[in-house]
Amino acid sequence: MDRASAGNRRSRPCLPSHKAPHVGNSPAHCLHHAKLIIIGSGPAGYTAAIYAARAMLEPVLISGFEPGGQLMVTADVENYPGFAAPVQGTWLMEQMKAQAENVGTRMVADHIVEVELNRHPFRLRGDGGAVYTCDTLVIATGAKAKWLGHPSETKFKGYGVSACATCDGFFYRGKPVVVVGGGNTAVEEALYLSHIATKVTIVHRRDSFRAERILQDRLLKRPNIELIFDHAVDEILGTSDPLSVTHVRLKNVKTGALQDVETHGVFVAIGHEPASGLFKASLRSSRMATLRRRRFRPPPACPASSRPATSPTISTVRP
C-alpha cells in the first residue's frame, strides 16, 4: 500500500450507525458521508429509501423527531392498496421501515437542524452536533398540523386543545368535544371521537364540507355528531387553576353573531403545512411552501479540477 492510499484510509469519514449518529466511541461531531441521504421517515422517505437501496445507492435515512410521520398517529388506514381491511398506521409504518432496512437502507436516529446546500458535498448538522455530507439529498420531511393562531389556543394547548384525536381522544371519554375543520382530517377525527365522546360538534367556516363523500355519508349516520357551518372559533375559554377548557366561543362568519358551545376538548383539524422551514433559505418554494427540486451549481470561483464529475441533486418529495 502506498503512502497516499494509507493517508486516505486514515481520513475516511465515519459511517453512520443504525442506532446513533456515530459508531462506537467516535465523537458526535465525527463526519459521516453517504452517496445519498434522505431526511424524513414517513411513507415518502421510506419509499425513496427502498428505491435508492435497490439502485445500489447505499442510502442513509435520517428519521427526525417523529419517526414514521403522521401515520404513526392514524388509527385506521383503509385507502392504502393491498389490504382488504383497514390496517393500523403504526403497523404499516413499521413494515415500511423493515422493508427499507431489508434492502440495505441505513437508519440514523437524529434530527437535522442546519443545512448547507450551496457547497459540494451537501453538508447537514444534527441537533447533537453530528455532521453529515452527501452527494445527493432527498428531502421528505412531510408536513405538520396547522393551528388557528389564537392566544387562547396556545394557552390551552395540551390542556384541552389538541391536533390529534388518536393521541388524545382517550382523555375525553364520556365528555363533549369540538372538532374544527371541514376536510378529510376533520371528518376522520370526528368519526373517531364519536366512539369515545358523548357528543362531537364539528365547526366549519364554510357552508359545506370539503371531505370525501364517503366520509360525509358516514358522518351523517352518527347520532352524536352535530354540525355547525358558517362559524369560526373566536376564542377558547376555560379555567386557569387547573388549566382546562370549558367552552369555545364561535363567531358566525356571515353575521358576526357569537355563541358559546360547552366542550372539554377542542381538536384542531384544519389541514397541514409542509415542514420545509429548514430549507427556505437555500431552496425555492411555491406559494404553498412546497420545495422545488434543483441541481447543484458549483460557484464561479470553484477551480475546474475541483468541480464534481456529476452534478449532485437535491430532490424533494411533496407531503
Tab-separated table of C-alpha atoms in Angstrom:
chain	number	residue	atom	x	y	z
A	1	MET	CA	0.000	0.000	0.000
A	2	ASP	CA	1.462	3.393	-0.961
A	3	ARG	CA	1.593	6.329	1.461
A	4	ALA	CA	-1.193	8.220	-0.266
A	5	SER	CA	-3.533	5.243	-0.009
A	6	ALA	CA	-2.709	4.840	3.658
A	7	GLY	CA	-3.451	8.512	4.279
A	8	ASN	CA	-6.785	8.252	2.517
A	9	ARG	CA	-7.734	5.205	4.570
A	10	ARG	CA	-6.909	7.023	7.828
A	11	SER	CA	-9.039	10.051	6.883
A	12	ARG	CA	-12.012	8.071	5.636
A	13	PRO	CA	-15.219	9.542	7.110
A	14	CYS	CA	-17.160	7.618	9.719
A	15	LEU	CA	-20.105	5.521	8.651
A	16	PRO	CA	-23.477	6.122	10.282
A	17	SER	CA	-24.849	3.687	12.809
A	18	HIS	CA	-28.309	2.126	12.831
A	19	LYS	CA	-28.978	3.399	16.359
A	20	ALA	CA	-26.958	6.584	16.729
A	21	PRO	CA	-25.298	9.216	14.588
A	22	HIS	CA	-21.856	7.880	15.423
A	23	VAL	CA	-20.224	4.487	15.797
A	24	GLY	CA	-18.587	3.028	18.873
A	25	ASN	CA	-16.509	5.633	20.690
A	26	SER	CA	-16.279	8.067	17.793
A	27	PRO	CA	-17.194	11.651	18.729
A	28	ALA	CA	-20.658	13.025	17.965
A	29	HIS	CA	-19.125	15.624	15.626
A	30	CYS	CA	-17.467	12.912	13.516
A	31	LEU	CA	-18.127	13.368	9.802
A	32	HIS	CA	-20.481	10.888	8.114
A	33	HIS	CA	-20.506	10.760	4.330
A	34	ALA	CA	-23.026	8.943	2.144
A	35	LYS	CA	-23.815	8.847	-1.545
A	36	LEU	CA	-27.454	9.661	-0.782
A	37	ILE	CA	-29.140	10.924	2.368
A	38	ILE	CA	-32.889	11.031	2.929
A	39	ILE	CA	-34.309	13.402	5.536
A	40	GLY	CA	-37.683	12.190	6.779
A	41	SER	CA	-39.149	8.850	7.766
A	42	GLY	CA	-42.751	8.953	6.594
A	43	PRO	CA	-44.113	6.955	3.651
A	44	ALA	CA	-42.299	9.216	1.165
A	45	GLY	CA	-38.961	8.842	2.940
A	46	TYR	CA	-39.204	5.063	3.229
A	47	THR	CA	-40.310	4.734	-0.398
A	48	ALA	CA	-37.332	6.811	-1.555
A	49	ALA	CA	-35.065	4.666	0.612
A	50	ILE	CA	-36.376	1.414	-0.868
A	51	TYR	CA	-35.863	2.538	-4.454
A	52	ALA	CA	-32.447	4.072	-3.710
A	53	ALA	CA	-31.241	0.916	-1.956
A	54	ARG	CA	-32.393	-1.275	-4.838
A	55	ALA	CA	-30.425	1.008	-7.155
A	56	MET	CA	-27.308	0.280	-5.059
A	57	LEU	CA	-27.007	3.898	-3.888
A	58	GLU	CA	-26.431	2.849	-0.241
A	59	PRO	CA	-28.923	5.372	1.179
A	60	VAL	CA	-28.864	6.732	4.718
A	61	LEU	CA	-32.217	7.771	6.167
A	62	ILE	CA	-32.273	10.328	8.997
A	63	SER	CA	-35.560	9.855	10.830
A	64	GLY	CA	-36.064	13.154	12.673
A	65	PHE	CA	-38.073	13.735	15.867
A	66	GLU	CA	-41.175	11.849	14.688
A	67	PRO	CA	-40.154	8.563	13.036
A	68	GLY	CA	-42.940	7.209	10.878
A	69	GLY	CA	-44.582	10.548	10.194
A	70	GLN	CA	-48.277	11.328	10.535
A	71	LEU	CA	-49.382	7.735	10.007
A	72	MET	CA	-47.946	6.912	13.433
A	73	VAL	CA	-50.942	8.717	14.942
A	74	THR	CA	-53.503	7.351	12.472
A	75	ALA	CA	-55.793	4.674	13.857
A	76	ASP	CA	-57.124	3.016	10.693
A	77	VAL	CA	-55.718	3.244	7.180
A	78	GLU	CA	-58.189	1.981	4.602
A	79	ASN	CA	-57.040	3.665	1.386
A	80	TYR	CA	-53.619	2.009	1.063
A	81	PRO	CA	-53.572	-0.543	-1.779
A	82	GLY	CA	-53.146	-4.186	-0.933
A	83	PHE	CA	-55.221	-4.510	2.233
A	84	ALA	CA	-58.876	-5.530	2.099
A	85	ALA	CA	-59.463	-4.491	5.714
A	86	PRO	CA	-58.217	-1.308	7.440
A	87	VAL	CA	-54.726	-1.559	8.951
A	88	GLN	CA	-53.152	0.323	11.830
A	89	GLY	CA	-50.985	3.262	10.783
A	90	THR	CA	-48.235	2.311	13.239
A	91	TRP	CA	-48.086	-1.244	11.886
A	92	LEU	CA	-47.948	-0.008	8.290
A	93	MET	CA	-45.017	2.297	9.036
A	94	GLU	CA	-43.172	-0.462	10.897
A	95	GLN	CA	-43.490	-2.634	7.796
A	96	MET	CA	-42.205	0.152	5.527
A	97	LYS	CA	-39.213	0.689	7.808
A	98	ALA	CA	-38.448	-3.027	7.920
A	99	GLN	CA	-38.633	-3.260	4.131
A	100	ALA	CA	-36.290	-0.287	3.696
A	101	GLU	CA	-33.782	-1.822	6.114
A	102	ASN	CA	-34.100	-5.227	4.480
A	103	VAL	CA	-32.973	-3.887	1.100
A	104	GLY	CA	-29.988	-2.084	2.607
A	105	THR	CA	-31.007	1.321	3.962
A	106	ARG	CA	-29.074	2.569	6.977
A	107	MET	CA	-31.283	4.233	9.611
A	108	VAL	CA	-29.984	7.102	11.732
A	109	ALA	CA	-31.918	8.470	14.706
A	110	ASP	CA	-31.085	12.158	14.514
A	111	HIS	CA	-32.783	15.486	13.822
A	112	ILE	CA	-31.254	17.841	11.263
A	113	VAL	CA	-31.116	21.452	12.460
A	114	GLU	CA	-28.829	23.056	9.864
A	115	VAL	CA	-28.158	22.546	6.155
A	116	GLU	CA	-25.551	23.929	3.748
A	117	LEU	CA	-26.767	23.300	0.219
A	118	ASN	CA	-24.545	25.736	-1.696
A	119	ARG	CA	-21.449	23.591	-1.375
A	120	HIS	CA	-20.310	20.178	-2.532
A	121	PRO	CA	-20.836	17.745	-0.990
A	122	PHE	CA	-24.005	18.936	0.754
A	123	ARG	CA	-23.498	19.371	4.487
A	124	LEU	CA	-26.027	18.686	7.268
A	125	ARG	CA	-25.764	19.049	11.044
A	126	GLY	CA	-27.779	17.105	13.608
A	127	ASP	CA	-29.042	18.533	16.875
A	128	GLY	CA	-26.396	16.536	18.755
A	129	GLY	CA	-23.548	18.011	16.698
A	130	ALA	CA	-23.059	15.156	14.233
A	131	VAL	CA	-22.148	16.314	10.718
A	132	TYR	CA	-23.310	14.518	7.577
A	133	THR	CA	-22.269	15.075	3.969
A	134	CYS	CA	-23.782	13.592	0.835
A	135	ASP	CA	-23.679	13.802	-2.945
A	136	THR	CA	-27.466	13.625	-3.305
A	137	LEU	CA	-30.089	14.780	-0.821
A	138	VAL	CA	-33.741	13.731	-0.771
A	139	ILE	CA	-35.981	15.946	1.359
A	140	ALA	CA	-39.048	14.047	2.565
A	141	THR	CA	-39.846	15.979	5.736
A	142	GLY	CA	-43.593	15.836	5.149
A	143	ALA	CA	-45.985	18.245	6.816
A	144	LYS	CA	-47.134	19.381	10.250
A	145	ALA	CA	-50.526	20.312	11.615
A	146	LYS	CA	-51.816	23.847	11.162
A	147	TRP	CA	-53.123	25.768	14.161
A	148	LEU	CA	-55.728	28.509	14.468
A	149	GLY	CA	-53.256	31.045	15.829
A	150	HIS	CA	-55.388	32.352	18.720
A	151	PRO	CA	-53.640	33.231	22.014
A	152	SER	CA	-56.249	31.162	23.871
A	153	GLU	CA	-55.373	28.182	21.677
A	154	THR	CA	-51.738	28.450	22.736
A	155	LYS	CA	-52.756	28.813	26.379
A	156	PHE	CA	-54.757	25.581	26.428
A	157	LYS	CA	-52.603	23.552	24.046
A	158	GLY	CA	-52.088	20.235	25.788
A	159	TYR	CA	-54.761	21.103	28.354
A	160	GLY	CA	-57.861	20.712	26.232
A	161	VAL	CA	-56.585	21.754	22.808
A	162	SER	CA	-55.105	19.095	20.528
A	163	ALA	CA	-54.412	18.356	16.869
A	164	CYS	CA	-54.551	14.580	17.221
A	165	ALA	CA	-57.703	12.691	18.191
A	166	THR	CA	-55.891	9.358	18.074
A	167	CYS	CA	-53.317	10.643	20.546
A	168	ASP	CA	-55.577	12.459	22.990
A	169	GLY	CA	-59.138	11.276	22.367
A	170	PHE	CA	-58.992	8.781	25.236
A	171	PHE	CA	-58.865	11.616	27.776
A	172	TYR	CA	-62.320	12.824	26.708
A	173	ARG	CA	-64.233	9.608	27.168
A	174	GLY	CA	-67.797	10.431	28.180
A	175	LYS	CA	-67.330	14.171	27.564
A	176	PRO	CA	-68.393	16.608	24.806
A	177	VAL	CA	-65.724	17.726	22.321
A	178	VAL	CA	-65.423	20.118	19.372
A	179	VAL	CA	-63.624	19.440	16.084
A	180	VAL	CA	-62.608	22.423	13.949
A	181	GLY	CA	-62.328	21.928	10.173
A	182	GLY	CA	-64.165	20.619	7.145
A	183	GLY	CA	-61.756	18.402	5.219
A	184	ASN	CA	-60.934	14.695	5.393
A	185	THR	CA	-58.851	15.144	8.531
A	186	ALA	CA	-61.634	16.872	10.444
A	187	VAL	CA	-64.272	14.314	9.455
A	188	GLU	CA	-61.999	11.382	10.265
A	189	GLU	CA	-61.187	12.917	13.657
A	190	ALA	CA	-64.886	13.413	14.375
A	191	LEU	CA	-65.745	9.845	13.398
A	192	TYR	CA	-63.024	8.502	15.673
A	193	LEU	CA	-64.107	10.699	18.585
A	194	SER	CA	-67.766	9.751	18.168
A	195	HIS	CA	-66.910	6.342	19.667
A	196	ILE	CA	-65.394	7.981	22.732
A	197	ALA	CA	-67.100	11.307	23.466
A	198	THR	CA	-70.742	11.807	24.412
A	199	LYS	CA	-71.131	14.461	21.724
A	200	VAL	CA	-68.928	15.707	18.881
A	201	THR	CA	-69.568	19.156	17.407
A	202	ILE	CA	-67.896	19.935	14.084
A	203	VAL	CA	-67.320	23.626	13.425
A	204	HIS	CA	-66.623	24.659	9.834
A	205	ARG	CA	-66.260	28.177	8.463
A	206	ARG	CA	-67.829	27.257	5.107
A	207	ASP	CA	-71.374	26.108	4.290
A	208	SER	CA	-70.319	22.631	3.141
A	209	PHE	CA	-67.588	20.065	3.749
A	210	ARG	CA	-64.589	19.513	1.500
A	211	ALA	CA	-64.164	15.948	2.729
A	212	GLU	CA	-64.701	12.896	0.524
A	213	ARG	CA	-68.331	11.985	0.048
A	214	ILE	CA	-67.959	8.551	1.598
A	215	LEU	CA	-66.691	10.143	4.799
A	216	GLN	CA	-69.534	12.662	4.829
A	217	ASP	CA	-72.061	9.843	4.491
A	218	ARG	CA	-70.578	8.070	7.500
A	219	LEU	CA	-70.613	11.300	9.455
A	220	LEU	CA	-74.308	11.910	8.879
A	221	LYS	CA	-75.148	8.445	10.217
A	222	ARG	CA	-73.606	9.119	13.636
A	223	PRO	CA	-76.324	10.267	16.069
A	224	ASN	CA	-73.944	12.009	18.470
A	225	ILE	CA	-72.339	14.315	15.891
A	226	GLU	CA	-73.642	17.869	15.429
A	227	LEU	CA	-72.641	20.141	12.523
A	228	ILE	CA	-72.216	23.915	12.777
A	229	PHE	CA	-71.487	25.577	9.430
A	230	ASP	CA	-70.511	29.187	8.660
A	231	HIS	CA	-68.786	29.592	12.013
A	232	ALA	CA	-65.186	30.063	13.126
A	233	VAL	CA	-63.546	29.826	16.529
A	234	ASP	CA	-63.339	33.271	18.127
A	235	GLU	CA	-61.903	32.219	21.477
A	236	ILE	CA	-61.324	29.142	23.604
A	237	LEU	CA	-62.483	29.567	27.199
A	238	GLY	CA	-61.651	27.665	30.351
A	239	THR	CA	-60.279	27.697	33.861
A	240	SER	CA	-56.753	28.637	34.928
A	241	ASP	CA	-56.466	26.522	38.068
A	242	PRO	CA	-56.471	23.805	36.979
A	243	LEU	CA	-55.855	24.687	33.333
A	244	SER	CA	-58.713	23.162	31.329
A	245	VAL	CA	-61.187	24.003	28.564
A	246	THR	CA	-64.872	24.527	29.382
A	247	HIS	CA	-66.312	26.368	26.351
A	248	VAL	CA	-65.471	27.521	22.863
A	249	ARG	CA	-66.811	30.831	21.556
A	250	LEU	CA	-67.897	30.702	17.917
A	251	LYS	CA	-68.438	33.585	15.535
A	252	ASN	CA	-70.809	33.490	12.584
A	253	VAL	CA	-68.690	34.460	9.560
A	254	LYS	CA	-71.717	35.990	7.826
A	255	THR	CA	-73.495	37.865	10.623
A	256	GLY	CA	-70.791	38.254	13.254
A	257	ALA	CA	-73.061	36.780	15.943
A	258	LEU	CA	-71.346	34.981	18.824
A	259	GLN	CA	-72.365	31.786	20.581
A	260	ASP	CA	-70.759	29.610	23.241
A	261	VAL	CA	-70.572	25.823	22.974
A	262	GLU	CA	-69.783	23.708	26.003
A	263	THR	CA	-66.836	21.389	25.470
A	264	HIS	CA	-63.985	19.767	27.336
A	265	GLY	CA	-61.736	19.385	24.308
A	266	VAL	CA	-61.040	21.240	21.067
A	267	PHE	CA	-59.448	19.263	18.240
A	268	VAL	CA	-57.986	21.463	15.513
A	269	ALA	CA	-58.096	19.720	12.120
A	270	ILE	CA	-57.705	22.492	9.561
A	271	GLY	CA	-55.034	20.842	7.457
A	272	HIS	CA	-51.261	20.647	7.311
A	273	GLU	CA	-48.383	22.724	6.017
A	274	PRO	CA	-45.071	21.454	4.586
A	275	ALA	CA	-42.295	21.119	7.158
A	276	SER	CA	-39.891	22.960	4.872
A	277	GLY	CA	-38.741	25.856	7.050
A	278	LEU	CA	-35.215	24.469	7.381
A	279	PHE	CA	-34.661	24.742	3.626
A	280	LYS	CA	-36.362	28.048	2.742
A	281	ALA	CA	-33.104	29.990	2.763
A	282	SER	CA	-31.476	27.550	0.333
A	283	LEU	CA	-34.243	26.410	-1.997
A	284	ARG	CA	-37.076	27.999	-3.900
A	285	SER	CA	-40.581	27.109	-2.812
A	286	SER	CA	-44.083	27.514	-4.154
A	287	ARG	CA	-46.728	29.693	-2.566
A	288	MET	CA	-47.873	26.570	-0.701
A	289	ALA	CA	-44.345	26.244	0.779
A	290	THR	CA	-43.547	23.066	-1.150
A	291	LEU	CA	-39.913	22.896	-2.211
A	292	ARG	CA	-38.713	22.722	-5.790
A	293	ARG	CA	-36.078	20.272	-6.990
A	294	ARG	CA	-32.802	21.695	-8.267
A	295	ARG	CA	-29.318	20.673	-9.336
A	296	PHE	CA	-26.193	21.898	-7.613
A	297	ARG	CA	-24.255	24.615	-9.448
A	298	PRO	CA	-20.581	24.959	-8.400
A	299	PRO	CA	-19.698	28.566	-7.515
A	300	PRO	CA	-17.819	30.526	-10.241
A	301	ALA	CA	-14.641	30.652	-8.177
A	302	CYS	CA	-14.514	26.878	-7.931
A	303	PRO	CA	-11.483	25.590	-9.973
A	304	ALA	CA	-12.375	23.244	-12.801
A	305	SER	CA	-10.256	20.488	-11.274
A	306	SER	CA	-12.331	20.529	-8.081
A	307	ARG	CA	-15.751	20.540	-9.733
A	308	PRO	CA	-17.728	17.329	-9.261
A	309	ALA	CA	-17.751	14.932	-12.173
A	310	THR	CA	-21.530	14.637	-11.880
A	311	SER	CA	-23.835	17.315	-10.560
A	312	PRO	CA	-25.249	16.407	-7.139
A	313	THR	CA	-29.010	16.629	-6.890
A	314	ILE	CA	-31.463	17.858	-4.320
A	315	SER	CA	-34.781	16.077	-4.685
A	316	THR	CA	-37.926	16.916	-2.786
A	317	VAL	CA	-40.917	14.718	-2.106
A	318	ARG	CA	-44.205	16.520	-1.607
A	319	PRO	CA	-46.143	15.680	1.569
